[in-house]
Structures are given as structure tokens and as C-alpha cells.
PDB file of C-alpha atoms in Angstrom:
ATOM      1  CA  UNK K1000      90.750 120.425  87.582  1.00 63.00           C
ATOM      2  CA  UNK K1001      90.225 116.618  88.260  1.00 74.00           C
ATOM      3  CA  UNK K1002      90.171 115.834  92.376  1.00 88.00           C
ATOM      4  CA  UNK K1003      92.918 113.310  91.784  1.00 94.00           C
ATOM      5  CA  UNK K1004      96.031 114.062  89.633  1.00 94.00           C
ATOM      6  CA  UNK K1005      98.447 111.376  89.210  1.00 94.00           C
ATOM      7  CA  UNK K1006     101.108 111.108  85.944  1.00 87.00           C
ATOM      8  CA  UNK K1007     100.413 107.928  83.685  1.00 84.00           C
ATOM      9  CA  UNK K1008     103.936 107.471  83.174  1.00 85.00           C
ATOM     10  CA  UNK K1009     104.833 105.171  81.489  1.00 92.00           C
ATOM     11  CA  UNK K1010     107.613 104.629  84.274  1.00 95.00           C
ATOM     12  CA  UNK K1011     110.480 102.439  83.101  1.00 97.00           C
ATOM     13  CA  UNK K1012     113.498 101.352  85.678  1.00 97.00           C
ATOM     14  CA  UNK K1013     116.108  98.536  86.170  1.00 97.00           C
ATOM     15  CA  UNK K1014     115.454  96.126  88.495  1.00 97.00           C
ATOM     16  CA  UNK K1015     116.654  96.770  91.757  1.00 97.00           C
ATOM     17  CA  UNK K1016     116.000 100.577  91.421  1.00 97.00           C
ATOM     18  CA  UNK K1017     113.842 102.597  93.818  1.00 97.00           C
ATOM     19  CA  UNK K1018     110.684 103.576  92.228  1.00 97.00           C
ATOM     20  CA  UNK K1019     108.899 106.908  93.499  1.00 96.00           C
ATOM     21  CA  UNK K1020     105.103 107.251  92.597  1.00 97.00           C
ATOM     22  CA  UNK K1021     102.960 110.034  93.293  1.00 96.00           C
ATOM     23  CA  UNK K1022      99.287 112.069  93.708  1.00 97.00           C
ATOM     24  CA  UNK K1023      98.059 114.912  94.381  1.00 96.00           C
ATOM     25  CA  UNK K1024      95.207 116.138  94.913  1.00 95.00           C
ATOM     26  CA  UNK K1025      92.276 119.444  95.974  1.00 93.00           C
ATOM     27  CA  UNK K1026      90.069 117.655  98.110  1.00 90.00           C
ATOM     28  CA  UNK K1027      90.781 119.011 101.776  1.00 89.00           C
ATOM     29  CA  UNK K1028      88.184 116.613 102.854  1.00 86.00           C
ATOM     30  CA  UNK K1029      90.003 113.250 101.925  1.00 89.00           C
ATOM     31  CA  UNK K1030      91.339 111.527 104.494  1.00 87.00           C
ATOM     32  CA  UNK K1031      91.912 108.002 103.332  1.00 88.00           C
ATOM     33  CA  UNK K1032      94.342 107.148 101.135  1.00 92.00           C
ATOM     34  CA  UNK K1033      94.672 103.590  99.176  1.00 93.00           C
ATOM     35  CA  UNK K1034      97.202 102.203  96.806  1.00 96.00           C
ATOM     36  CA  UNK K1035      96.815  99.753  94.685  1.00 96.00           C
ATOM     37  CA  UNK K1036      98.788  97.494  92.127  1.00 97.00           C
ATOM     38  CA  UNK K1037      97.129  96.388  88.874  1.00 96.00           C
ATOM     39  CA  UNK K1038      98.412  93.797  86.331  1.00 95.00           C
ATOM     40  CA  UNK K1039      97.087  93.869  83.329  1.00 90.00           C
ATOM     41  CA  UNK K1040      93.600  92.058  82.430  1.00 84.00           C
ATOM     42  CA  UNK K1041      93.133  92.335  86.011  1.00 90.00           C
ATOM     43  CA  UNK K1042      91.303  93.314  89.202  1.00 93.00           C
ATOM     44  CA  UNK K1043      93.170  96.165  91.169  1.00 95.00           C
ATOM     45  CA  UNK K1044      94.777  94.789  94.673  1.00 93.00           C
ATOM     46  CA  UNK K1045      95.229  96.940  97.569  1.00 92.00           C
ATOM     47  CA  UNK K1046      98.864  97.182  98.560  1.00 94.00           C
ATOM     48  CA  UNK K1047      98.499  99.807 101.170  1.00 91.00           C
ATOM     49  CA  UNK K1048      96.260 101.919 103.164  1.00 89.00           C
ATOM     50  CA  UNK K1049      97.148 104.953 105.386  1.00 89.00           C
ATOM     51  CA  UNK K1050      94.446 107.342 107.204  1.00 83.00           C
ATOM     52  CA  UNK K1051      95.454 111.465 107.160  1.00 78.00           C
ATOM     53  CA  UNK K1052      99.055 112.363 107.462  1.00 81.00           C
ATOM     54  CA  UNK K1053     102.753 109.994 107.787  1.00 84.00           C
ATOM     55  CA  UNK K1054     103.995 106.885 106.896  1.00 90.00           C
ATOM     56  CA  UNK K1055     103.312 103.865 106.706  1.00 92.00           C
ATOM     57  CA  UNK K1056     105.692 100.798 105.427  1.00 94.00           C
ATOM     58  CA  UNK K1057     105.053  97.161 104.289  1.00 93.00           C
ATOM     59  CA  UNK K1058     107.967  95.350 103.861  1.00 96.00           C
ATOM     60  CA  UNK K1059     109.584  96.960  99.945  1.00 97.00           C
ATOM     61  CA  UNK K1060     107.338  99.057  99.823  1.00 97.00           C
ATOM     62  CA  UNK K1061     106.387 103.074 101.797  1.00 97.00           C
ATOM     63  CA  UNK K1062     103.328 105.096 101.965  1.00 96.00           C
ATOM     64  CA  UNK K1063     103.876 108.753 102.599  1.00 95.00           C
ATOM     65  CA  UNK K1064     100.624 111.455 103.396  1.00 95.00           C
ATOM     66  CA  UNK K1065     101.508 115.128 103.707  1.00 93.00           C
ATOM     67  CA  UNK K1066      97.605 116.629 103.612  1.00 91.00           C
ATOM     68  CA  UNK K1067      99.551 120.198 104.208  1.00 92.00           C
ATOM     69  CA  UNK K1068     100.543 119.831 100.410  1.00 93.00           C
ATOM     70  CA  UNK K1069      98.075 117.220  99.518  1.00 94.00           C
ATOM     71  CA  UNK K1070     100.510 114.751  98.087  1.00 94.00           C
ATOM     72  CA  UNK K1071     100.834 111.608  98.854  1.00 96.00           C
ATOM     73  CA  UNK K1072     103.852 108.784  97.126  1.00 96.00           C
ATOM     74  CA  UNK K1073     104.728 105.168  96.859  1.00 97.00           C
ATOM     75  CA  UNK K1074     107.748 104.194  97.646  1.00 97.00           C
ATOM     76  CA  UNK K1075     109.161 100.664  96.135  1.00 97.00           C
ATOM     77  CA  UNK K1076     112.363  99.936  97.110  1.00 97.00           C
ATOM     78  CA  UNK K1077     114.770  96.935  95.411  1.00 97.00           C
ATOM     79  CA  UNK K1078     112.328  96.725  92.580  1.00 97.00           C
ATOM     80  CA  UNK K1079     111.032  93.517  91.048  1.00 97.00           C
ATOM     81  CA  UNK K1080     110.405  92.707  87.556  1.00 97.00           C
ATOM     82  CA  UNK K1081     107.314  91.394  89.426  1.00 96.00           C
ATOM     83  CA  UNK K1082     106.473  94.643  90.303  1.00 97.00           C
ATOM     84  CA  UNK K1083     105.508  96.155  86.287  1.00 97.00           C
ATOM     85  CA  UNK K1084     102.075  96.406  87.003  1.00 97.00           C
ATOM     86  CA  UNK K1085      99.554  99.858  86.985  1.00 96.00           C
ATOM     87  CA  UNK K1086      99.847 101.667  90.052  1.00 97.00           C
ATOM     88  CA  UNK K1087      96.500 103.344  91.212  1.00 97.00           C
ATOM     89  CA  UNK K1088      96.297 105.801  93.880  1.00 97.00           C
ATOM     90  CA  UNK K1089      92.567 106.412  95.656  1.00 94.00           C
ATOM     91  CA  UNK K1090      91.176 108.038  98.007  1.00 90.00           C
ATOM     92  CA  UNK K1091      88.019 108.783 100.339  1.00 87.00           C
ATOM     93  CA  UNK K1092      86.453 111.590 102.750  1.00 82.00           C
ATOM     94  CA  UNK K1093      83.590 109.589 104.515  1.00 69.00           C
ATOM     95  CA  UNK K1094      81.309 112.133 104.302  1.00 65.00           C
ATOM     96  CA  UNK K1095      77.908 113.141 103.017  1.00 62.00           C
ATOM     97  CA  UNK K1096      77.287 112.612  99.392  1.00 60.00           C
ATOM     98  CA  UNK K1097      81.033 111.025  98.820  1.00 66.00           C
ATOM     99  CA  UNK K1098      80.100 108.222 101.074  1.00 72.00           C
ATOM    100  CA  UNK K1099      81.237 105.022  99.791  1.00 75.00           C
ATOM    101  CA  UNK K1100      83.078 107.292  96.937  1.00 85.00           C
ATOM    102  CA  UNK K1101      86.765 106.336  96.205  1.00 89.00           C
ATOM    103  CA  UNK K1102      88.430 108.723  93.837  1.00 91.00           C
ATOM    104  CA  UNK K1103      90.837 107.445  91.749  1.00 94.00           C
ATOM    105  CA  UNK K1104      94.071 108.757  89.937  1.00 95.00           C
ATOM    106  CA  UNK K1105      94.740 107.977  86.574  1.00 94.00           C
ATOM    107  CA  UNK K1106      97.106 105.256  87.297  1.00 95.00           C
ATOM    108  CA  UNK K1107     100.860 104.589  86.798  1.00 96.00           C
ATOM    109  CA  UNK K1108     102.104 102.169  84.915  1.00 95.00           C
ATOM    110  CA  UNK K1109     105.564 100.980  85.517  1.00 96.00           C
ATOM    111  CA  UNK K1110     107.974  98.532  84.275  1.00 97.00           C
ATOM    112  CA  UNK K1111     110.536  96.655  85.847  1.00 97.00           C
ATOM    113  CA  UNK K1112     112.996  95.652  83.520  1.00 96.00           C
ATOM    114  CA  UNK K1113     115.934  92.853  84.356  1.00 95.00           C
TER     115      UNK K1113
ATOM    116  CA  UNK T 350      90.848  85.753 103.669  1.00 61.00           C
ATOM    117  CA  UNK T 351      90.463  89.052 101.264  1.00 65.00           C
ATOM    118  CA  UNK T 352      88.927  87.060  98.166  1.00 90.00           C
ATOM    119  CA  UNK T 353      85.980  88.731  96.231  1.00 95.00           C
ATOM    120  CA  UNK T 354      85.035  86.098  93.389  1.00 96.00           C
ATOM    121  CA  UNK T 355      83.248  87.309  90.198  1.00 97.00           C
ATOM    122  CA  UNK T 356      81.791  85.071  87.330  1.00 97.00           C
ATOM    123  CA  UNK T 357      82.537  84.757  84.446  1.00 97.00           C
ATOM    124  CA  UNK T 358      85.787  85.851  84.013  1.00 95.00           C
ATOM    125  CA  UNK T 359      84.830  86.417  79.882  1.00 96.00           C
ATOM    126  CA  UNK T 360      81.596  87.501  78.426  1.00 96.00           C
ATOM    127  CA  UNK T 361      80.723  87.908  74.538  1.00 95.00           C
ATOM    128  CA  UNK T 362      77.208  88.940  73.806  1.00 93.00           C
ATOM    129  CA  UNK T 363      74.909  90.298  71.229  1.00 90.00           C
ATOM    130  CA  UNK T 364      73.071  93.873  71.495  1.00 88.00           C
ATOM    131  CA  UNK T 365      69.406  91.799  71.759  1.00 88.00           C
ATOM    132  CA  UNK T 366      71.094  89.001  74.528  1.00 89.00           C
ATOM    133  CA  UNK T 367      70.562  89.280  78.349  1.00 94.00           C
ATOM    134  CA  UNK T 368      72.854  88.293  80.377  1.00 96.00           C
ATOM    135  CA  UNK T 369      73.979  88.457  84.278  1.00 97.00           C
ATOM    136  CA  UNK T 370      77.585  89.189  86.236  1.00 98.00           C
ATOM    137  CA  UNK T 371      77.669  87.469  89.704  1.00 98.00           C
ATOM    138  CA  UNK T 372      79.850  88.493  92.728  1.00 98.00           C
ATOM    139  CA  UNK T 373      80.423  86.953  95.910  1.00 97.00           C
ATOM    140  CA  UNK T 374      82.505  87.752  98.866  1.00 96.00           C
ATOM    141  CA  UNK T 375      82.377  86.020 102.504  1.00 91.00           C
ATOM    142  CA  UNK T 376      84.269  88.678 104.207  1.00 92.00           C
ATOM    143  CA  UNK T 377      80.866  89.434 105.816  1.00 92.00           C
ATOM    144  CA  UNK T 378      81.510  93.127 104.519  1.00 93.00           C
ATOM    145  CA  UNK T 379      77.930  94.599 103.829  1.00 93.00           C
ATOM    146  CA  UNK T 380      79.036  97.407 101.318  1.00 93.00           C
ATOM    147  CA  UNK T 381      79.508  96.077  97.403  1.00 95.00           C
ATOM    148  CA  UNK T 382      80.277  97.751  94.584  1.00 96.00           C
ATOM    149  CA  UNK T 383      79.724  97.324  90.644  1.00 97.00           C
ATOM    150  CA  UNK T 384      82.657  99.443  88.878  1.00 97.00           C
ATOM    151  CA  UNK T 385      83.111  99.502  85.339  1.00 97.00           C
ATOM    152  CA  UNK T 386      86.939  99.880  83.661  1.00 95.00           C
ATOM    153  CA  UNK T 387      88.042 100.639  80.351  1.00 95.00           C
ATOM    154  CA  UNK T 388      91.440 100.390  78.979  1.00 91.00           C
ATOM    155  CA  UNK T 389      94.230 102.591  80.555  1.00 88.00           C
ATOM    156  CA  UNK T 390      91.709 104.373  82.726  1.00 92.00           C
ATOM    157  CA  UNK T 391      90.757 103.902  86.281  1.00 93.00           C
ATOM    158  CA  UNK T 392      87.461 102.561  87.419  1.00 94.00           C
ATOM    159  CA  UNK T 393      84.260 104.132  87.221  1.00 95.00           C
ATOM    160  CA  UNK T 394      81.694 103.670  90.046  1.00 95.00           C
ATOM    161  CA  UNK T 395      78.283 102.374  88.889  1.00 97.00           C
ATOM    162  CA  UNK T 396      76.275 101.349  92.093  1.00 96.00           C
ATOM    163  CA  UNK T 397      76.728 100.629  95.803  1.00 94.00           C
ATOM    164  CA  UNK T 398      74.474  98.656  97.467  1.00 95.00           C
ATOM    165  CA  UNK T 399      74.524  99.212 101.991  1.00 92.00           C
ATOM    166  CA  UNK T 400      73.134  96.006 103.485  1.00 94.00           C
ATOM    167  CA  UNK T 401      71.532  95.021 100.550  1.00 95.00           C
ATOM    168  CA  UNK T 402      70.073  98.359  99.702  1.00 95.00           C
ATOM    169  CA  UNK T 403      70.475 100.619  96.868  1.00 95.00           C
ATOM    170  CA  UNK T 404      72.993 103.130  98.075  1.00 92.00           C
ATOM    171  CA  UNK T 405      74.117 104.802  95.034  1.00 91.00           C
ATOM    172  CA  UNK T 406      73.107 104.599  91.123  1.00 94.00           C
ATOM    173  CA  UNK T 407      75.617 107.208  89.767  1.00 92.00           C
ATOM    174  CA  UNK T 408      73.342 107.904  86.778  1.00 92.00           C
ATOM    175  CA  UNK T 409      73.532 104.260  84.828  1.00 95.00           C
ATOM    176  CA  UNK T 410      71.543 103.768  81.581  1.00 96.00           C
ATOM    177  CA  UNK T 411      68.779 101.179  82.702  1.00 95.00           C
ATOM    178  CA  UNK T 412      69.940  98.416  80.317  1.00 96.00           C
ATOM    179  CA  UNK T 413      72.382  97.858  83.687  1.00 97.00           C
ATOM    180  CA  UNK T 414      70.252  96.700  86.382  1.00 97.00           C
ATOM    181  CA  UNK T 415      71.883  95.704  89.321  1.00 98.00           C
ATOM    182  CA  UNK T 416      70.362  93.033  92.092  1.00 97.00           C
ATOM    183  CA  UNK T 417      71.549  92.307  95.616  1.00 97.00           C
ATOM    184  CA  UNK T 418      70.020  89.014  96.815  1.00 95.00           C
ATOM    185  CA  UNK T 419      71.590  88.246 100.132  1.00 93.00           C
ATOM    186  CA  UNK T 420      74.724  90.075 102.098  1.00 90.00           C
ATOM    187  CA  UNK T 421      77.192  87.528 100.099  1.00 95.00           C
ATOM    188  CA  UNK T 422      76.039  88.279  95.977  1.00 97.00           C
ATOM    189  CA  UNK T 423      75.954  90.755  93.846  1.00 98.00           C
ATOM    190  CA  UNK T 424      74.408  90.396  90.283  1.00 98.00           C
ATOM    191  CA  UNK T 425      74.201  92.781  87.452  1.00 98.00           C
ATOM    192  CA  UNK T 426      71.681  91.887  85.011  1.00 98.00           C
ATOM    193  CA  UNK T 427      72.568  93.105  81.512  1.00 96.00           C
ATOM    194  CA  UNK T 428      70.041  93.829  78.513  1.00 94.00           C
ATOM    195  CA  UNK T 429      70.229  95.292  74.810  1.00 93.00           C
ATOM    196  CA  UNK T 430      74.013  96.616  75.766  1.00 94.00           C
ATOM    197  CA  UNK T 431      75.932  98.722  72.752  1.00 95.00           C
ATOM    198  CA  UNK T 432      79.619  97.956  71.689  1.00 95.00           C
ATOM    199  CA  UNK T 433      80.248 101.125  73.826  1.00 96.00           C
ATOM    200  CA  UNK T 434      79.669  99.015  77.408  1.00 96.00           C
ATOM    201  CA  UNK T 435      82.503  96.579  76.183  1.00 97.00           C
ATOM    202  CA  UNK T 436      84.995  96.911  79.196  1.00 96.00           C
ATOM    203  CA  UNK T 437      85.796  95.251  82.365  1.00 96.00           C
ATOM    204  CA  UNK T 438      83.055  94.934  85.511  1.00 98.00           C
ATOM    205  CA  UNK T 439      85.031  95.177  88.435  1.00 97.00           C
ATOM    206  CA  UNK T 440      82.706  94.268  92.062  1.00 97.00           C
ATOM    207  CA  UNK T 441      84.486  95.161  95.339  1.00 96.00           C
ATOM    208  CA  UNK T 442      83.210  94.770  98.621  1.00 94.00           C
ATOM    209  CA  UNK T 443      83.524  96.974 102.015  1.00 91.00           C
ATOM    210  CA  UNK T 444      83.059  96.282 105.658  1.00 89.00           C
ATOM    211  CA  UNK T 445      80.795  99.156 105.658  1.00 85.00           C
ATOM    212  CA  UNK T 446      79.793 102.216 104.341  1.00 80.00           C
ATOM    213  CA  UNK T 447      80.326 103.964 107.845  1.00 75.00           C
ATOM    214  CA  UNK T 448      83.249 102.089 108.702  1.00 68.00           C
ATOM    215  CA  UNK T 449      86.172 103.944 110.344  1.00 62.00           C
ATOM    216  CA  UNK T 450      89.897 102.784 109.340  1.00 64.00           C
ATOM    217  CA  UNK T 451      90.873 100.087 107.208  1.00 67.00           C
ATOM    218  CA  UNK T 452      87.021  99.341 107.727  1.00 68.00           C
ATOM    219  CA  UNK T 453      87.018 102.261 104.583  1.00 73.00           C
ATOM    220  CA  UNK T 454      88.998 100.331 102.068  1.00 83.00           C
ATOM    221  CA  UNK T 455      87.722  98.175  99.167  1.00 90.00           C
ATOM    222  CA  UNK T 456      88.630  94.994  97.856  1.00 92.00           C
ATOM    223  CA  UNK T 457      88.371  93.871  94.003  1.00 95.00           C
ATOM    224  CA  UNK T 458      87.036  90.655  92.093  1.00 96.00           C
ATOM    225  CA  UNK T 459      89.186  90.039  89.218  1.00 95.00           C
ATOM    226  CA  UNK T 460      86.637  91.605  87.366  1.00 96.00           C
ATOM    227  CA  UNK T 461      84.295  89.830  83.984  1.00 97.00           C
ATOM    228  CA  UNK T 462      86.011  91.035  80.741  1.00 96.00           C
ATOM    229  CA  UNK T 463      83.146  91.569  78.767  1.00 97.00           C
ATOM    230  CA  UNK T 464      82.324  92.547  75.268  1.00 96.00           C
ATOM    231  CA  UNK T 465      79.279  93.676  73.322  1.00 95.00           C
ATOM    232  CA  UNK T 466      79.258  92.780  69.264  1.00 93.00           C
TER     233      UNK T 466
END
């Protein structure tokens, strides 16, 4: 079983839809978690950062943590054709031999169509 | 300012050619990062260098040698690569290894698209 689980997609919606993006993972330790949004032929760009469990929200867009079910989600709300990019979720447990370890998911990648 | 810069942005060599991949970040963060990317997968960690140190060297084949000259740059010094290495070298930066908070996350270059003939 992989640390970091996260479905490829693709993900296809309208524009304007609310897009719903999600990991899981086994890790207990992890306690970082990082998203972030990668066009293609690109470098991957942090969008948002939350430490153990709740939410955390950045204008369109919502981090959720529940470590009791290791999930975590990205919420994008009033999507943008802007937005069709890779999605990656990551994250980190700060200690011992995974120090300065992220783990990555697989990666979404969605489309926003017009 | 969150900018890591990387150089070049394309790379085409030959299995006998050395080359090098710069980095640079003035974030004063004093954790880097080589990662290597291939198509529809996520990165792969190569090295990590802590205040200029060695820090990790997650089993790379020696023809990837990897040079930290100051706090700022990053290098990775490539030699007698296979068409197998063709992918995209990603370097991020960190405050620091130990840092609490956001201190932990990572910020990309737009990475050197490189490929081996």
C-alpha cells in the first residue's frame, strides 16, 4: 500500500462548478499537509498549507484535515477554466529518517471547461 | 518574494556530454532540494542538502552529482546520462529542515526539461 493515495482523475467540470479533491493516506505520523497546483510543463506551486487537523480557506479555494480518518480534500469553489491544472497533495512528519521527506500523491488532474 | 529560479529551462544532451542544472533562491531558506519528475507522476526526491551539507542522497546513480556552493545555489552536475534520465529536474528550497509551521513547506523552480539522446 503506497503512504499517499490520491485518484488521478482525470476530473472534468463546467466552469463555475465546485470541484472536490481528495487523499488519503496510512502514515499516523504526518502532520503537514501541502497542496499544490501544477500546469503542465511546469514547476508545482503551493496553493495551501495546513498543520494536523481543520480548515483552512484562501479565498476560492478550502483545505480540510481529518487525521481521525486520514483524509484530507481541496475544495475549489466557482471554478476557473484557469484552474485545469494537476492537483498534487503532499505531506510531511518531521521526524527521524523522513526529515525533509514530502510524500506525494499521485496527482489530480482536472479540467475546467467553459 | 517565493521565487526559486532554475537554469536552463531546456536541456538536450548526448550520453558522453557533461553538463550542469543551476538553482538559486534568495529566500534565505537553507534546505534545497533536487527532485526529478516524469510525465503524469509526482516528483521523486533525489538529494537535500541542510546548510550546504549533504542531507540526503536517496540512492542516485553517481552520473548525478549534486554541488552546493553557497546558501543561495544549487548545481547538479550531469555525466554519461541514459535516455532513461530524460524528465524534468525540479529544485525547491525550505526555510529549514527543522523548521516548525509553514517553515516545513517547499517551494519549486520551474524545473529544466531535460532530455538525454
Amino acid at each position: 500500500q503506497k503512504e499517499v493515495e490520491q485518484d488521478p482523475g482525470p476530473l472534468s467540470v463546467p466552469e463555475g462548478a465546485i470541484v472536490s479533491l481528495n487523499c488519503t493516506y496510512s502514515n499516523s505520523a504526518f502532520q503537514y499537509f501541502m497542496w499544490y497546483r501544477q500546469y503542465s510543463r511546469k514547476g508545482p506551486e503551493l496553493l495551501m498549507y495546513t498543520y494536523s487537523s481543520g480548515n483552512k480557506e484562501d479565498g476560492r479555494f478550502t483545505a480540510q484535515v481529518d487525521k481521525s480518518s486520514k483524509y484530507i480534500s481541496l475544495f475549489i469553489r466557482d471554478s476557473q477554466p484557469s484552474d485545469s491544472a494537476t492537483y498534487l497533495c503532499a505531506m510531511s512528519a518531521k521526524r527521524g529518517s523522513t526529515l525533509g521527506r514530502l510524500y506525494f500523491g499521485r496527482g489530480t488532474q482536472l479540467t475546467v471547461w467553459p | 518574494d517565493t521565487e526559486v529560479t532554475q537554469t536552463p529551462k531546456h536541456l538536450v544532451m548526448g550520453m558522453t556530454n557533461k553538463k550542469s542544472l543551476k538553482c538559486e533562491q534568495h529566500m534565505g531558506h537553507r534546505a534545497m532540494y533536487w527532485y526529478k519528475q516524469k510525465a503524469k507522476k509526482p516528483p521523486e526526491l533525489m538529494f537535500v542538502y541542510s546548510y550546504e551539507k549533504l542531507s540526503i542522497n536517496e540512492s542516485v546513480p553517481s552520473r548525478f552529482s549534486p554541488e552546493c556552493p553557497n546558501s543561495s545555489l544549487l548545481n547538479l552536475h550531469l555525466h554519461a546520462l541514459q535516455p532513461e534520465d530524460s524528465a524534468l529536474y525540479l529544485c525547491a528550497s525550505s526555510q529549514d529542515l527543522s523548521a516548525a509551521g509553514e517553515g516545513e513547506t517547499q517551494y519549486f523552480g520551474p524545473g529544466t526539461r531535460l532530455l538525454v539522446l
